């Protein structure tokens, strides 16, 4: 499907490319389609608008009402993404009878996300934050427990003859991946509650947002929509998770790429449409970038199938993703803490209850998380100190000393052992080697190298802190000794006391 067909379809559905002399869509090597500025574009310039009814969600698809609200809820399609995935599969199965047919057939069918990696490639990600978050089993459970029963219940909506083609587990994963990498958080406009789809299904309150007036900068007047990354939590149990009804596929807006710190355009709410507006001046020839929320490479890879490589500020420096993070589970610190008091388990339980943090996160600033320092202090406390703290329900102050830093240094070293690589990852990324490496492996190396660099940088900081403490201890003990020597060598009989 060429972009031209898609654009023709978009226009025929009242989508407006407002200024074709300023931008166009084209292929960017290694990034797929994206938008480019054809001339200098000022900040606050509207690029295109999408009618709300052209967004594809459980509100705009006819499937939820065709199935019926009761059945929709009974099958659990009102929770998580299963409902929207089923809507997308159903709309696709309608062929040209669906208003989204041209759009759906323009979307990618293959992804570079770990969801589709071989076991061998996945091993390269061992130790990184990606591994436990891929969610393939959860998706398969939803497919089997929600989607299959819903499909089986209505042969009129899901004819037997097309089930294998349009409603397979494989299609389910593809649609889920499209949502993960391309959907937006689109809330109802105030006053619109109860429009198409499942009436008010979990709709969240909508902020009251002033309507745009002609002479004002739309960016000042309207609310930015959020890319799904900013808003959605993949877990259904999360109380703060967004309403699934607010998750929408937004044709054309989903053709903008993103790169760390590069956002120069964003999608804004209007009463009846969504509007892509520049948030910075864009020079002719530059790419027009949306934002995916600047996540770490582990999340970018997991959700979008690519990684960002830009310059990273000191102390880490070099090329990578400044938003990278490393997660350190508390049990790594517990395992290396040398003293093993009987109350260890009790202390950890107490910590989990009071601090509610079993994982500590370090970023590219390589700063020690205060919570980690406080947790290690708790592990190292004497029985008396521990009893005192627990009685007062007070978390230990995040104060470092040599003993605490020792445990943290060993924790960081032990965490590094989680990664599999035997050869240095930097060497694997050298152009002469990288050119013979598969994209998946290269991405895995970039993600784990980013995490390892944070651990190494943080360990260097810890070592420097230990050195500084030792130096200051040596200096103060030297001063004490000097004072003692001076006191000893001062001529006897000359002191005040002796004069008396
Ligand atoms: C919302 S879509 C953007 C449009 C997409 N390029 C297309 O061809 O339709 C997100 C996908 O674009 C690609 N992408 C976006 N930003 C990228 C970047 N900085 N580098 C590489 N690929 C990128 C990734 O494949 C990602 O999953």
PDB file of N, CA and C and ligand atoms in Angstrom, residues 27 30-34 108 111-112 181-182 227 253-259 289 292 303-308, ligand 1:
ATOM      1  N   UNK A  27       9.849   7.488   3.021  1.00  0.00           N
ATOM      2  CA  UNK A  27      10.538   6.395   3.727  1.00  0.00           C
ATOM      3  C   UNK A  27      11.845   6.935   4.302  1.00  0.00           C
ATOM      4  N   UNK A  30      15.725   2.511   7.704  1.00  0.00           N
ATOM      5  CA  UNK A  30      15.743   1.910   9.042  1.00  0.00           C
ATOM      6  C   UNK A  30      14.605   2.375   9.940  1.00  0.00           C
ATOM      7  N   UNK A  31      13.734   3.266   9.455  1.00  0.00           N
ATOM      8  CA  UNK A  31      12.649   3.789  10.319  1.00  0.00           C
ATOM      9  C   UNK A  31      11.274   3.615   9.703  1.00  0.00           C
ATOM     10  N   UNK A  32      11.193   3.111   8.488  1.00  0.00           N
ATOM     11  CA  UNK A  32       9.897   3.024   7.815  1.00  0.00           C
ATOM     12  C   UNK A  32       9.443   4.407   7.370  1.00  0.00           C
ATOM     13  N   UNK A  33       8.098   4.581   7.313  1.00  0.00           N
ATOM     14  CA  UNK A  33       7.585   5.873   6.862  1.00  0.00           C
ATOM     15  C   UNK A  33       7.711   6.926   7.960  1.00  0.00           C
ATOM     16  N   UNK A  34       7.798   8.177   7.541  1.00  0.00           N
ATOM     17  CA  UNK A  34       7.831   9.283   8.481  1.00  0.00           C
ATOM     18  C   UNK A  34       7.503  10.547   7.720  1.00  0.00           C
ATOM     19  N   UNK A 108       1.855  -2.293   9.068  1.00  0.00           N
ATOM     20  CA  UNK A 108       2.847  -3.377   8.957  1.00  0.00           C
ATOM     21  C   UNK A 108       2.326  -4.705   9.508  1.00  0.00           C
ATOM     22  N   UNK A 111       7.168  -7.241  12.738  1.00  0.00           N
ATOM     23  CA  UNK A 111       7.694  -6.339  13.769  1.00  0.00           C
ATOM     24  C   UNK A 111       9.069  -6.822  14.222  1.00  0.00           C
ATOM     25  N   UNK A 112       9.890  -5.857  14.665  1.00  0.00           N
ATOM     26  CA  UNK A 112      11.210  -6.231  15.192  1.00  0.00           C
ATOM     27  C   UNK A 112      11.178  -6.334  16.710  1.00  0.00           C
ATOM     28  N   UNK A 181       2.531  -0.161  19.420  1.00  0.00           N
ATOM     29  CA  UNK A 181       3.496   0.745  18.776  1.00  0.00           C
ATOM     30  C   UNK A 181       2.846   1.946  18.096  1.00  0.00           C
ATOM     31  N   UNK A 182       1.510   1.972  17.983  1.00  0.00           N
ATOM     32  CA  UNK A 182       0.940   3.048  17.172  1.00  0.00           C
ATOM     33  C   UNK A 182      -0.269   3.736  17.787  1.00  0.00           C
ATOM     34  N   UNK A 227       0.696   9.848  23.543  1.00  0.00           N
ATOM     35  CA  UNK A 227       1.011   8.596  22.901  1.00  0.00           C
ATOM     36  C   UNK A 227       0.803   7.537  23.964  1.00  0.00           C
ATOM     37  N   UNK A 253      -1.712  10.156  11.921  1.00  0.00           N
ATOM     38  CA  UNK A 253      -0.910  10.634  13.055  1.00  0.00           C
ATOM     39  C   UNK A 253       0.098   9.561  13.454  1.00  0.00           C
ATOM     40  N   UNK A 254      -0.262   8.291  13.192  1.00  0.00           N
ATOM     41  CA  UNK A 254       0.640   7.209  13.599  1.00  0.00           C
ATOM     42  C   UNK A 254       1.749   6.981  12.565  1.00  0.00           C
ATOM     43  N   UNK A 255       1.887   7.912  11.621  1.00  0.00           N
ATOM     44  CA  UNK A 255       2.987   7.766  10.659  1.00  0.00           C
ATOM     45  C   UNK A 255       4.192   8.619  11.036  1.00  0.00           C
ATOM     46  N   UNK A 256       4.125   9.289  12.180  1.00  0.00           N
ATOM     47  CA  UNK A 256       5.289  10.069  12.606  1.00  0.00           C
ATOM     48  C   UNK A 256       6.200   9.204  13.469  1.00  0.00           C
ATOM     49  N   UNK A 257       7.488   9.303  13.195  1.00  0.00           N
ATOM     50  CA  UNK A 257       8.475   8.597  14.011  1.00  0.00           C
ATOM     51  C   UNK A 257       8.821   9.436  15.239  1.00  0.00           C
ATOM     52  N   UNK A 258       9.689   8.904  16.093  1.00  0.00           N
ATOM     53  CA  UNK A 258      10.094   9.649  17.293  1.00  0.00           C
ATOM     54  C   UNK A 258      11.546   9.315  17.609  1.00  0.00           C
ATOM     55  N   UNK A 259      12.218  10.259  18.267  1.00  0.00           N
ATOM     56  CA  UNK A 259      13.598  10.003  18.715  1.00  0.00           C
ATOM     57  C   UNK A 259      13.807  10.788  20.004  1.00  0.00           C
ATOM     58  N   UNK A 289       9.028  14.948  14.094  1.00  0.00           N
ATOM     59  CA  UNK A 289       9.032  13.884  15.108  1.00  0.00           C
ATOM     60  C   UNK A 289       7.890  14.080  16.088  1.00  0.00           C
ATOM     61  N   UNK A 292       7.264   9.554  21.769  1.00  0.00           N
ATOM     62  CA  UNK A 292       6.712   8.322  22.352  1.00  0.00           C
ATOM     63  C   UNK A 292       6.927   8.349  23.869  1.00  0.00           C
ATOM     64  N   UNK A 303       8.372  -2.260  22.856  1.00  0.00           N
ATOM     65  CA  UNK A 303       7.107  -1.771  22.306  1.00  0.00           C
ATOM     66  C   UNK A 303       7.175  -1.423  20.821  1.00  0.00           C
ATOM     67  N   UNK A 304       8.321  -0.874  20.395  1.00  0.00           N
ATOM     68  CA  UNK A 304       8.403  -0.332  19.028  1.00  0.00           C
ATOM     69  C   UNK A 304       9.355  -1.106  18.123  1.00  0.00           C
ATOM     70  N   UNK A 305      10.286  -1.859  18.724  1.00  0.00           N
ATOM     71  CA  UNK A 305      11.208  -2.625  17.887  1.00  0.00           C
ATOM     72  C   UNK A 305      12.400  -1.834  17.388  1.00  0.00           C
ATOM     73  N   UNK A 306      12.668  -0.673  17.987  1.00  0.00           N
ATOM     74  CA  UNK A 306      13.903   0.037  17.634  1.00  0.00           C
ATOM     75  C   UNK A 306      14.523   0.608  18.902  1.00  0.00           C
ATOM     76  N   UNK A 307      15.729   1.174  18.765  1.00  0.00           N
ATOM     77  CA  UNK A 307      16.388   1.793  19.924  1.00  0.00           C
ATOM     78  C   UNK A 307      16.868   3.184  19.509  1.00  0.00           C
ATOM     79  N   UNK A 308      17.101   4.046  20.477  1.00  0.00           N
ATOM     80  CA  UNK A 308      17.608   5.391  20.184  1.00  0.00           C
ATOM     81  C   UNK A 308      19.088   5.462  20.518  1.00  0.00           C
TER      82      UNK A 308
HETATM   83  C1  LIG B   1       4.026   5.099  15.143  1.00  0.00           C
HETATM   84  S1  LIG B   1       4.893   4.171  13.979  1.00  0.00           S
HETATM   85  C2  LIG B   1       5.678   5.416  13.021  1.00  0.00           C
HETATM   86  C3  LIG B   1       5.496   5.212  11.536  1.00  0.00           C
HETATM   87  C4  LIG B   1       6.218   4.035  10.952  1.00  0.00           C
HETATM   88  N1  LIG B   1       7.602   4.364  10.691  1.00  0.00           N
HETATM   89  C5  LIG B   1       5.559   3.541   9.671  1.00  0.00           C
HETATM   90  O1  LIG B   1       6.273   3.195   8.740  1.00  0.00           O
HETATM   91  O2  LIG B   1       4.341   3.487   9.632  1.00  0.00           O
HETATM   92  C6  LIG B   1       6.152   3.517  15.016  1.00  0.00           C
HETATM   93  C7  LIG B   1       7.150   2.645  14.322  1.00  0.00           C
HETATM   94  O3  LIG B   1       8.020   3.421  13.509  1.00  0.00           O
HETATM   95  C8  LIG B   1       9.372   2.973  13.615  1.00  0.00           C
HETATM   96  N2  LIG B   1      10.172   4.063  14.210  1.00  0.00           N
HETATM   97  C9  LIG B   1       9.716   5.174  14.821  1.00  0.00           C
HETATM   98  N3  LIG B   1      10.736   5.952  15.237  1.00  0.00           N
HETATM   99  C10 LIG B   1      11.871   5.314  14.886  1.00  0.00           C
HETATM  100  C11 LIG B   1      13.258   5.597  15.059  1.00  0.00           C
HETATM  101  N4  LIG B   1      13.694   6.694  15.695  1.00  0.00           N
HETATM  102  N5  LIG B   1      14.156   4.696  14.577  1.00  0.00           N
HETATM  103  C12 LIG B   1      13.752   3.561  13.961  1.00  0.00           C
HETATM  104  N6  LIG B   1      12.447   3.233  13.777  1.00  0.00           N
HETATM  105  C13 LIG B   1      11.513   4.102  14.219  1.00  0.00           C
HETATM  106  C14 LIG B   1       9.342   1.753  14.518  1.00  0.00           C
HETATM  107  O4  LIG B   1       9.227   0.618  13.699  1.00  0.00           O
HETATM  108  C15 LIG B   1       8.058   1.942  15.304  1.00  0.00           C
HETATM  109  O5  LIG B   1       7.474   0.729  15.736  1.00  0.00           O
END
